[in-house]
Short mmCIF file of C-alpha atoms in Angstrom, two decimals:
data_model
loop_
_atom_site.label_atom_id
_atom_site.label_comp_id
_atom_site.label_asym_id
_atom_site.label_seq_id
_atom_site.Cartn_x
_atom_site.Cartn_y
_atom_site.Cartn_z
CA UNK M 45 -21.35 -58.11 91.24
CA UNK M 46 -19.53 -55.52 93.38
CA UNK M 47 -15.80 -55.67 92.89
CA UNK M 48 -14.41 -57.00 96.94
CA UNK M 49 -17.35 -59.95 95.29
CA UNK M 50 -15.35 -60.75 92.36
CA UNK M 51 -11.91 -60.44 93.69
CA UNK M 52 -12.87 -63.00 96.84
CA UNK M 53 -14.31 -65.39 93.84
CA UNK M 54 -11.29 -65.12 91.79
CA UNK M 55 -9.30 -65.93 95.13
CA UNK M 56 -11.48 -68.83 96.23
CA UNK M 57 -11.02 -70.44 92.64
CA UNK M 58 -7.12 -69.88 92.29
CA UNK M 59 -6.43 -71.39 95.73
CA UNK M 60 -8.78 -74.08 95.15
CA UNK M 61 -7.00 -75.29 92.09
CA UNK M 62 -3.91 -74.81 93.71
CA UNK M 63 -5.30 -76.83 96.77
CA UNK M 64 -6.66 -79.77 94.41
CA UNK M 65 -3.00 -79.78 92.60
CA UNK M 66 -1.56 -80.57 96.18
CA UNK M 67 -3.58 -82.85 97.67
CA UNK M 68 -4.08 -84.99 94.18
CA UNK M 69 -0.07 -85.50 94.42
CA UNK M 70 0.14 -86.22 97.81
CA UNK M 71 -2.54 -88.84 97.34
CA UNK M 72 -1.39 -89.96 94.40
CA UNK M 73 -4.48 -89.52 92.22
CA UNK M 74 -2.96 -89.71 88.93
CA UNK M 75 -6.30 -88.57 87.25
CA UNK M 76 -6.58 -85.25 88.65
CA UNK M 77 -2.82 -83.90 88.90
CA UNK M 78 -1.65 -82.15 85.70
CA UNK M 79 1.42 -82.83 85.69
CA UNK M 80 3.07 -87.04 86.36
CA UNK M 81 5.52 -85.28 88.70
CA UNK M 82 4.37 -85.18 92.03
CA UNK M 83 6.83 -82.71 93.15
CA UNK M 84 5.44 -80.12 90.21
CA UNK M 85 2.05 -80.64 90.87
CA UNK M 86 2.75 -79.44 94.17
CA UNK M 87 5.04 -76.59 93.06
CA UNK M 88 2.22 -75.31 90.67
CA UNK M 89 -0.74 -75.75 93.67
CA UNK M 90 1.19 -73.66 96.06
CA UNK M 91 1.70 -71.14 93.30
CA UNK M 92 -1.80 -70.81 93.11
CA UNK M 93 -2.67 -70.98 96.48
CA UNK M 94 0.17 -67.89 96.98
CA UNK M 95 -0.77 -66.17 93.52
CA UNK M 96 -4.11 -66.03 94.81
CA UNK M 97 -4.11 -64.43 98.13
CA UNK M 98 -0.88 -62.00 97.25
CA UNK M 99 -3.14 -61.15 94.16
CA UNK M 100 -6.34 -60.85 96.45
CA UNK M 101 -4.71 -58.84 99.51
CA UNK M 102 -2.45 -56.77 97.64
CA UNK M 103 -4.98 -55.38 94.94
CA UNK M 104 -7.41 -53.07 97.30
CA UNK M 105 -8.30 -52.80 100.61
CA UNK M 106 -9.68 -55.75 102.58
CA UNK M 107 -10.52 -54.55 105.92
CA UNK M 108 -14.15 -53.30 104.63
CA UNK M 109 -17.92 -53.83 106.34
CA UNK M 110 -20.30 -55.38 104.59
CA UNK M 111 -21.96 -52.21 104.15
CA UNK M 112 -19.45 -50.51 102.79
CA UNK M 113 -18.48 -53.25 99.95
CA UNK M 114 -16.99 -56.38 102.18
CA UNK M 115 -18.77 -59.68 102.05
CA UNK M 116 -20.69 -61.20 105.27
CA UNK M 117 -20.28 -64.68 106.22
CA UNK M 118 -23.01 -66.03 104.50
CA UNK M 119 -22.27 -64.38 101.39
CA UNK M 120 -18.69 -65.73 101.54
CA UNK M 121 -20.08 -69.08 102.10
CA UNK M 122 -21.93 -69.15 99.38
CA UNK M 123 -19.10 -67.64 97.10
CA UNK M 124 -16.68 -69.98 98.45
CA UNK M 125 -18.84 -73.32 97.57
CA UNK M 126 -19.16 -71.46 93.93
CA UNK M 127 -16.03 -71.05 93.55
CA UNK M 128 -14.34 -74.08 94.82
CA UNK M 129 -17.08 -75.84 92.77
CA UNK M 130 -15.75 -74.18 89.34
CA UNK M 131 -11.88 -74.81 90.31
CA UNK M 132 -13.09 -78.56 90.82
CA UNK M 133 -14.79 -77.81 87.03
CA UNK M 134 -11.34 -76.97 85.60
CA UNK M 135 -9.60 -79.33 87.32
CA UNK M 136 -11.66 -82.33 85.89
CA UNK M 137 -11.46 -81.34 82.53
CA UNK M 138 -8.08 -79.79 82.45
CA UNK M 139 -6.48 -83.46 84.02
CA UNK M 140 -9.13 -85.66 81.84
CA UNK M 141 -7.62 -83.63 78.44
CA UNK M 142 -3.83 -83.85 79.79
CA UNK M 143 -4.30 -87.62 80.80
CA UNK M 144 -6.24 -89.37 77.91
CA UNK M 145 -3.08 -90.80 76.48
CA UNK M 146 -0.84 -91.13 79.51
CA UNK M 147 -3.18 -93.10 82.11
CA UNK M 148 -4.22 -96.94 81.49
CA UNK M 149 -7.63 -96.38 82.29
CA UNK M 150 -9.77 -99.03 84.28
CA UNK M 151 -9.80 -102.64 83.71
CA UNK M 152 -12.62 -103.16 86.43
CA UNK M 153 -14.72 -100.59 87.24
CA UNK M 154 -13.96 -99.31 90.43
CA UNK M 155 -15.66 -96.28 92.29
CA UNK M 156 -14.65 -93.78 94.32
CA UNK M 157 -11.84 -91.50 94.17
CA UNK M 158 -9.85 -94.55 94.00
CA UNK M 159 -10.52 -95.51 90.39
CA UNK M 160 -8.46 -91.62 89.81
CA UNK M 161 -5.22 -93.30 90.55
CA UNK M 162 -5.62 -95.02 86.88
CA UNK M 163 -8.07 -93.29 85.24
CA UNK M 164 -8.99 -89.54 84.31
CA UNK M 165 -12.51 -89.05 85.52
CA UNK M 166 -14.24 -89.45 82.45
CA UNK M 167 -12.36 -92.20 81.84
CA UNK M 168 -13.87 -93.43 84.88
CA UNK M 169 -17.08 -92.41 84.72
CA UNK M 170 -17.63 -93.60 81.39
CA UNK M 171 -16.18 -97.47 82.92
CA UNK M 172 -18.64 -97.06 85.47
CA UNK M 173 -21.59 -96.12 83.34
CA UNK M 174 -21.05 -98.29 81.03
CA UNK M 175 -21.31 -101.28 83.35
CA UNK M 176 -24.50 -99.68 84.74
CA UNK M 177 -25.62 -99.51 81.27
CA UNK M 178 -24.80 -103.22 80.52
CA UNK M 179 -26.56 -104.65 83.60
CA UNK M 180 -29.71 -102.59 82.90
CA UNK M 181 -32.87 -104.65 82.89
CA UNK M 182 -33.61 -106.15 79.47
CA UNK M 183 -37.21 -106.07 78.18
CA UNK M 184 -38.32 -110.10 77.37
CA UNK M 185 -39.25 -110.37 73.47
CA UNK M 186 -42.60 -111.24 73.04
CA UNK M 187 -43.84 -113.58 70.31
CA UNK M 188 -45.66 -112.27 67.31
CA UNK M 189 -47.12 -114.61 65.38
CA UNK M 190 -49.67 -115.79 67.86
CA UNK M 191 -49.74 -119.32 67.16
CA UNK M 192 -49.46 -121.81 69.75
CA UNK M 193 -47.30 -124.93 69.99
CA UNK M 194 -48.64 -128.17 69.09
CA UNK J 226 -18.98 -60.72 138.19
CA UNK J 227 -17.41 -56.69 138.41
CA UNK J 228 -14.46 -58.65 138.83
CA UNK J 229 -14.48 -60.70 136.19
CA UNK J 230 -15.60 -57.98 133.43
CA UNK J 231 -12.47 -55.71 135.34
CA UNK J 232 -9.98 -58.89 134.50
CA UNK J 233 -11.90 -58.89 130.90
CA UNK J 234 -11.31 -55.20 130.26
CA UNK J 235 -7.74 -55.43 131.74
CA UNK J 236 -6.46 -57.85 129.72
CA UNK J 237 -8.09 -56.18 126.57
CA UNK J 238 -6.52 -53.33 127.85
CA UNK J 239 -3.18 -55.21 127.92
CA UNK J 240 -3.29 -56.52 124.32
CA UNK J 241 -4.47 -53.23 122.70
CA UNK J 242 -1.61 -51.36 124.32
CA UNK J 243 0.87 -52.95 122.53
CA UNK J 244 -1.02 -51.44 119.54
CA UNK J 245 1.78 -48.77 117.47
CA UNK J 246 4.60 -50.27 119.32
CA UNK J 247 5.68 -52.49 116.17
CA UNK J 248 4.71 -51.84 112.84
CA UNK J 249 5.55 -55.26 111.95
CA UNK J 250 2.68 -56.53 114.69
CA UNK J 251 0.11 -54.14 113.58
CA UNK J 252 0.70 -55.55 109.81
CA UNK J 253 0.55 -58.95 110.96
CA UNK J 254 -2.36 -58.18 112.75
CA UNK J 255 -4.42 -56.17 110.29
CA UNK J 256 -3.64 -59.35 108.54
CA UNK J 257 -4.88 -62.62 110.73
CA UNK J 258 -7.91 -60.07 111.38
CA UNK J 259 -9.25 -59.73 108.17
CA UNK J 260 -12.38 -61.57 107.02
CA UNK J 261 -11.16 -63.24 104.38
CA UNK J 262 -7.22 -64.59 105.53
CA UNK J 263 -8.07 -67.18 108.61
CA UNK J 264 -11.70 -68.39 107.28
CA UNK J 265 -10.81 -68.86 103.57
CA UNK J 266 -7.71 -70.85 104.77
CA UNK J 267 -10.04 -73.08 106.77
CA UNK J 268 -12.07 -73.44 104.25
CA UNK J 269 -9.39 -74.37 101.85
CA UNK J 270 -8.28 -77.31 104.40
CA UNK J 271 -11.44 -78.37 104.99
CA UNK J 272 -11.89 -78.68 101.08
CA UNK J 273 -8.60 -80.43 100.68
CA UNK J 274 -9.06 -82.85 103.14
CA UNK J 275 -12.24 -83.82 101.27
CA UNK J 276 -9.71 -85.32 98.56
CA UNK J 277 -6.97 -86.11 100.32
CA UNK J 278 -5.67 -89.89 101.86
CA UNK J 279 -4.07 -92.41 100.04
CA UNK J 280 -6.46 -95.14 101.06
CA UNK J 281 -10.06 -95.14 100.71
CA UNK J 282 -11.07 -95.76 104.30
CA UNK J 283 -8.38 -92.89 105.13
CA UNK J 284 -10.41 -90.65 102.70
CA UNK J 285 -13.65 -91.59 103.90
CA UNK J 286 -12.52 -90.44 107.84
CA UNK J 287 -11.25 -87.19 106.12
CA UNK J 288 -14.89 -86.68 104.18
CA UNK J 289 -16.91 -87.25 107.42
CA UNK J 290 -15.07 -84.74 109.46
CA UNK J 291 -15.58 -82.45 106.61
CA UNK J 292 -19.24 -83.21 106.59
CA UNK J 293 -18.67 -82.32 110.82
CA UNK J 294 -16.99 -79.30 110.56
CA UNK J 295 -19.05 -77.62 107.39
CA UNK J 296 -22.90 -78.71 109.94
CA UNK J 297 -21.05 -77.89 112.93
CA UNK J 298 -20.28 -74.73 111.69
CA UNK J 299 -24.12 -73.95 110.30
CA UNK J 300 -25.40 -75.31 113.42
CA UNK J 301 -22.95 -72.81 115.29
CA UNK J 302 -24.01 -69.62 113.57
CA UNK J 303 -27.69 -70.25 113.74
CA UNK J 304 -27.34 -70.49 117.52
CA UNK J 305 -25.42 -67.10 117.75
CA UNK J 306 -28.31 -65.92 115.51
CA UNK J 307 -30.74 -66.51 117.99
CA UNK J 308 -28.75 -65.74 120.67
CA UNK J 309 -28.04 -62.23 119.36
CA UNK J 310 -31.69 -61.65 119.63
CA UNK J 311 -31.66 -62.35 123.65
CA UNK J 312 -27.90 -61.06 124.35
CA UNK J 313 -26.60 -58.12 123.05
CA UNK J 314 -22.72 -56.25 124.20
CA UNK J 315 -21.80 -53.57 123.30
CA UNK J 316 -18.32 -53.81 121.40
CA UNK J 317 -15.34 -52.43 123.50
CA UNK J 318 -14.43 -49.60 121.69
CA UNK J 319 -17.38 -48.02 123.01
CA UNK J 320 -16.46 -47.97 125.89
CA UNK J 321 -13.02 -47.53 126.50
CA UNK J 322 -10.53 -45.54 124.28
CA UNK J 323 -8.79 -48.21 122.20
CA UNK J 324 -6.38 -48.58 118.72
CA UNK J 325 -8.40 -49.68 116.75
CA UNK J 326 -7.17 -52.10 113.75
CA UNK J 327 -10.39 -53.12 112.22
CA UNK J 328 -13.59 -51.29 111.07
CA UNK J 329 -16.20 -50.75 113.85
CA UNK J 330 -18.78 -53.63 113.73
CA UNK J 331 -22.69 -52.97 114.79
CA UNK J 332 -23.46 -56.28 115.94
CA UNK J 333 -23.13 -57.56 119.67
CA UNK J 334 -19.62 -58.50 120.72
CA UNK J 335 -20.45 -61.63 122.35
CA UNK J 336 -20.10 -63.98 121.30
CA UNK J 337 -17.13 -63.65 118.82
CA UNK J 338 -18.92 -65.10 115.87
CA UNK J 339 -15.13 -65.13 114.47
CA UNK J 340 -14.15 -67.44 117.03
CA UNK J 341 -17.46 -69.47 116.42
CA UNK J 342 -17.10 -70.41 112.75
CA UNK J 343 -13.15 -70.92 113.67
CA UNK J 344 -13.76 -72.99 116.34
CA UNK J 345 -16.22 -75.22 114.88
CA UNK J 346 -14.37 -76.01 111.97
CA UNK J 347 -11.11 -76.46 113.68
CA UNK J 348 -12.87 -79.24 115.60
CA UNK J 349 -14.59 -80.96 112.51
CA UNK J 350 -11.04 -81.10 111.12
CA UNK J 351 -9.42 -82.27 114.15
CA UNK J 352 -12.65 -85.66 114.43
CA UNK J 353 -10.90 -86.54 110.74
CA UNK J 354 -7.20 -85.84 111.21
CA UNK J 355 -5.66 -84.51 114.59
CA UNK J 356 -2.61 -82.74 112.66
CA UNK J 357 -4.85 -80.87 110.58
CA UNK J 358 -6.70 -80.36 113.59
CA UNK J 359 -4.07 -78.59 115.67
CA UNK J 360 -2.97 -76.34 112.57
CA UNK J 361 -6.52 -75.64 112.41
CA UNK J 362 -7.16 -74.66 116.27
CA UNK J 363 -4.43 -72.67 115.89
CA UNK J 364 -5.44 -70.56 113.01
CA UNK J 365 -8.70 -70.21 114.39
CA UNK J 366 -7.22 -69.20 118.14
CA UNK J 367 -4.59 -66.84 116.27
CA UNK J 368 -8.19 -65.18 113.99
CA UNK J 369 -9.69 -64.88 118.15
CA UNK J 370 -6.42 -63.04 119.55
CA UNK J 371 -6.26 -61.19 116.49
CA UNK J 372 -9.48 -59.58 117.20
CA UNK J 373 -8.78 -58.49 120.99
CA UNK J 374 -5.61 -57.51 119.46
CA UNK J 375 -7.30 -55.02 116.93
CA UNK J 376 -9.52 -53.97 120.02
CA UNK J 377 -13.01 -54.96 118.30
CA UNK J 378 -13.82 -58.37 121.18
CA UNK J 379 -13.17 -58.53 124.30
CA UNK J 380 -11.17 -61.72 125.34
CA UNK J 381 -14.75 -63.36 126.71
CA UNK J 382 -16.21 -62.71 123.99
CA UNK J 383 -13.96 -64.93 122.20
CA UNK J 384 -13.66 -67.67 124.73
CA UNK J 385 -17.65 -68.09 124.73
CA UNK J 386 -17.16 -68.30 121.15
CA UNK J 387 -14.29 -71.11 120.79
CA UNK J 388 -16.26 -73.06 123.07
CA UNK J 389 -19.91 -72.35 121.14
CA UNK J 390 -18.43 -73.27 118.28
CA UNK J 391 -16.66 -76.74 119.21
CA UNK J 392 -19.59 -77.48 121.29
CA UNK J 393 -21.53 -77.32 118.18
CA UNK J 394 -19.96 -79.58 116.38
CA UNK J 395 -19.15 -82.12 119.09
CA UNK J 396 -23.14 -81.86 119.07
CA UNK J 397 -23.50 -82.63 115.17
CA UNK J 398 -20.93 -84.96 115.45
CA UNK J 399 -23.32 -87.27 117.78
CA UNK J 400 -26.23 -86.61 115.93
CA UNK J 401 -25.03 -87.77 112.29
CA UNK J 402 -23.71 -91.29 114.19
CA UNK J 403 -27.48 -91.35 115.14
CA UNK J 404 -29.00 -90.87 111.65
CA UNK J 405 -26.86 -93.45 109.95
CA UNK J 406 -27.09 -94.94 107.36
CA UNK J 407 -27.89 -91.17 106.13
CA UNK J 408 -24.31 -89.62 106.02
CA UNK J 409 -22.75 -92.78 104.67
CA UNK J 410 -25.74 -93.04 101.60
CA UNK J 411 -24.35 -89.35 101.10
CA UNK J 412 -20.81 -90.53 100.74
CA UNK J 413 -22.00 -93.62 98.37
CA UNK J 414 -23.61 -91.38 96.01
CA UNK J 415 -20.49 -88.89 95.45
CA UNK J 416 -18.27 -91.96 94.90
CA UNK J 417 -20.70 -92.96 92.39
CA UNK J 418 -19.55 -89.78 90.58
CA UNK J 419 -15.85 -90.26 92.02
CA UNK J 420 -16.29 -87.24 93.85
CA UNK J 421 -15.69 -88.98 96.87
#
């Protein structure tokens, strides 16, 4: 992995994080922000967000081909979906292991990005799969014995 | 047409001129230019807005312009692909003497593929949220100027791009209404994994 490769990952997952930390206060998903302050989950996205591309822009030349170690569109694409994919990762965990104890977790089972205004999202995931898991199809018992009824 | 590629060059011309006059401009500029600034911040909105809304049917509008702008944008670049086979112009700064503040790219000048993959997302994001949309257009037209600017498109070149590029996803937009309920079994199945 050439180096313009790795910095533009590291980028894509710092702002990412940072990007998840904003948007999960401003819609008030509970399950996903790190901290219960809105106002610091914000603080610490945009830090990321800032960290990343100051880090990014400021550690090497950018303005590079793609032959000469710069990253063509399709490449970036493809780095980009990686990378927001592992910030989205960390993010999960990181809020399900700072939540367990602070969110009530879901009475009903709910889906959607909804059910992460109460619940971390293995808290959520394990309400929903458990109710698939309870209405599963049963297998009738069949009788043993052979005998029939008088 | 001679007139219309003289009012082209001219205004290239114009914009490159003002090249070394302020440093500050040139910084900015090497800036917006770059590969990585204008798309990755697109990119970014497009995969906040994915999460973002306070009420489900809010979020759900956000997550079907996303799934817009992300086609749109595919749909885009494959037709430039193709069209690069038929079309091919040569970029300005082989042909007129120009600051250049950019490397020199090989492929044709027109369209701006730049001002494509802007264009196409700004107008997925704009379907789902028309404030997001305008910040959007505007990043992508700033990433188009940028590039006349740096003297590497000519200001057609970018035009023909903006308007590939939102016609492209005006295009997908019609075409995932007709293959419903296809998108929406999409959506279903991330929200059965609360990832939408």
């Amino acid at each position: 992995m050439g180096k313009t490769t790795m910095d533009y990952f590291i980028l894509v997952v710092l702002a990412s994080f940072g990007v998840l930390q904003v948007v999960a206060a401003y819609s008030r998903l509970r399950g996903l922000m790190l901290f219960q302050r809105s106002l610091l989950c914000v603080i610490l996205g945009l830090g990321f967000v800032a960290l990343g591309f100051l880090w990014f822009f400021g550690s090497g030349p950018r303005n590079l081909p793609d032959t000469q170690g710069g990253l063509d569109g399709n490449r970036q694409s493809a780095l980009f979906a990686e990378g927001a994919a592992v910030a989205l990762v960390a993010t999960l965990i990181l809020s399900s292991l700072v939540n367990r104890h602070r969110l009530p977790g879901l009475g009903v089972v709910q889906w959607g990005l909804e059910a992460l205004k109460e619940a971390t999202y293995f808290q959520a995931l394990g309400t929903g799969v458990g109710r698939l898991w309870r209405q599963r199809p049963k297998r009738t018992q069949r009788s043993s014995s052979g005998s029939m009824a008088g | 047409m001679a007139t219309a590629a003289q009012a082209d060059a001219a205004v290239l011309l114009w914009l490159n001129g003002w090249v070394g006059r302020f440093p500050w401009l040139d910084t900015a500029a090497r800036l917006v230019v770059s590969d990585y600034l204008v798309p990755v911040l697109l990119s970014l909105l497009l995969f906040g807005m994915w999460f973002a809304g306070r009420e489900p049917t809010l979020r759900e509008r956000h997550q079907r312009a996303v799934l817009r702008a992300i086609i749109g944008m595919g749909f885009a670049s494959l037709v430039v692909l193709i069209a690069n086979h038929y079309v091919f112009r040569p970029r300005p700064f082989t042909q007129y003497e120009l600051q250049l503040l950019f490397y020199m790219p090989t492929d044709s000048s027109f369209p701006s593929n730049p001002a494509v993959v802007g264009f196409a997302m700004a107008t997925g994001i704009w379907t789902g949220n028309r404030s997001l949309g305008l910040v959007a257009f505007l990043g992508a037209g700033l990433w188009g100027l940028s590039r006349v600017y740096a003297g590497v498109s000519y200001p057609s070149d970018v035009v023909a791009g903006a308007l590939l590029g939102m016609a492209a996803t005006l295009l997908v937009s019609g075409a995932l209404a007709t293959i419903e309920p296809l998108p929406t079994l999409v959506l279903r199945l991330a929200q059965r994994f609360h990832l939408a």
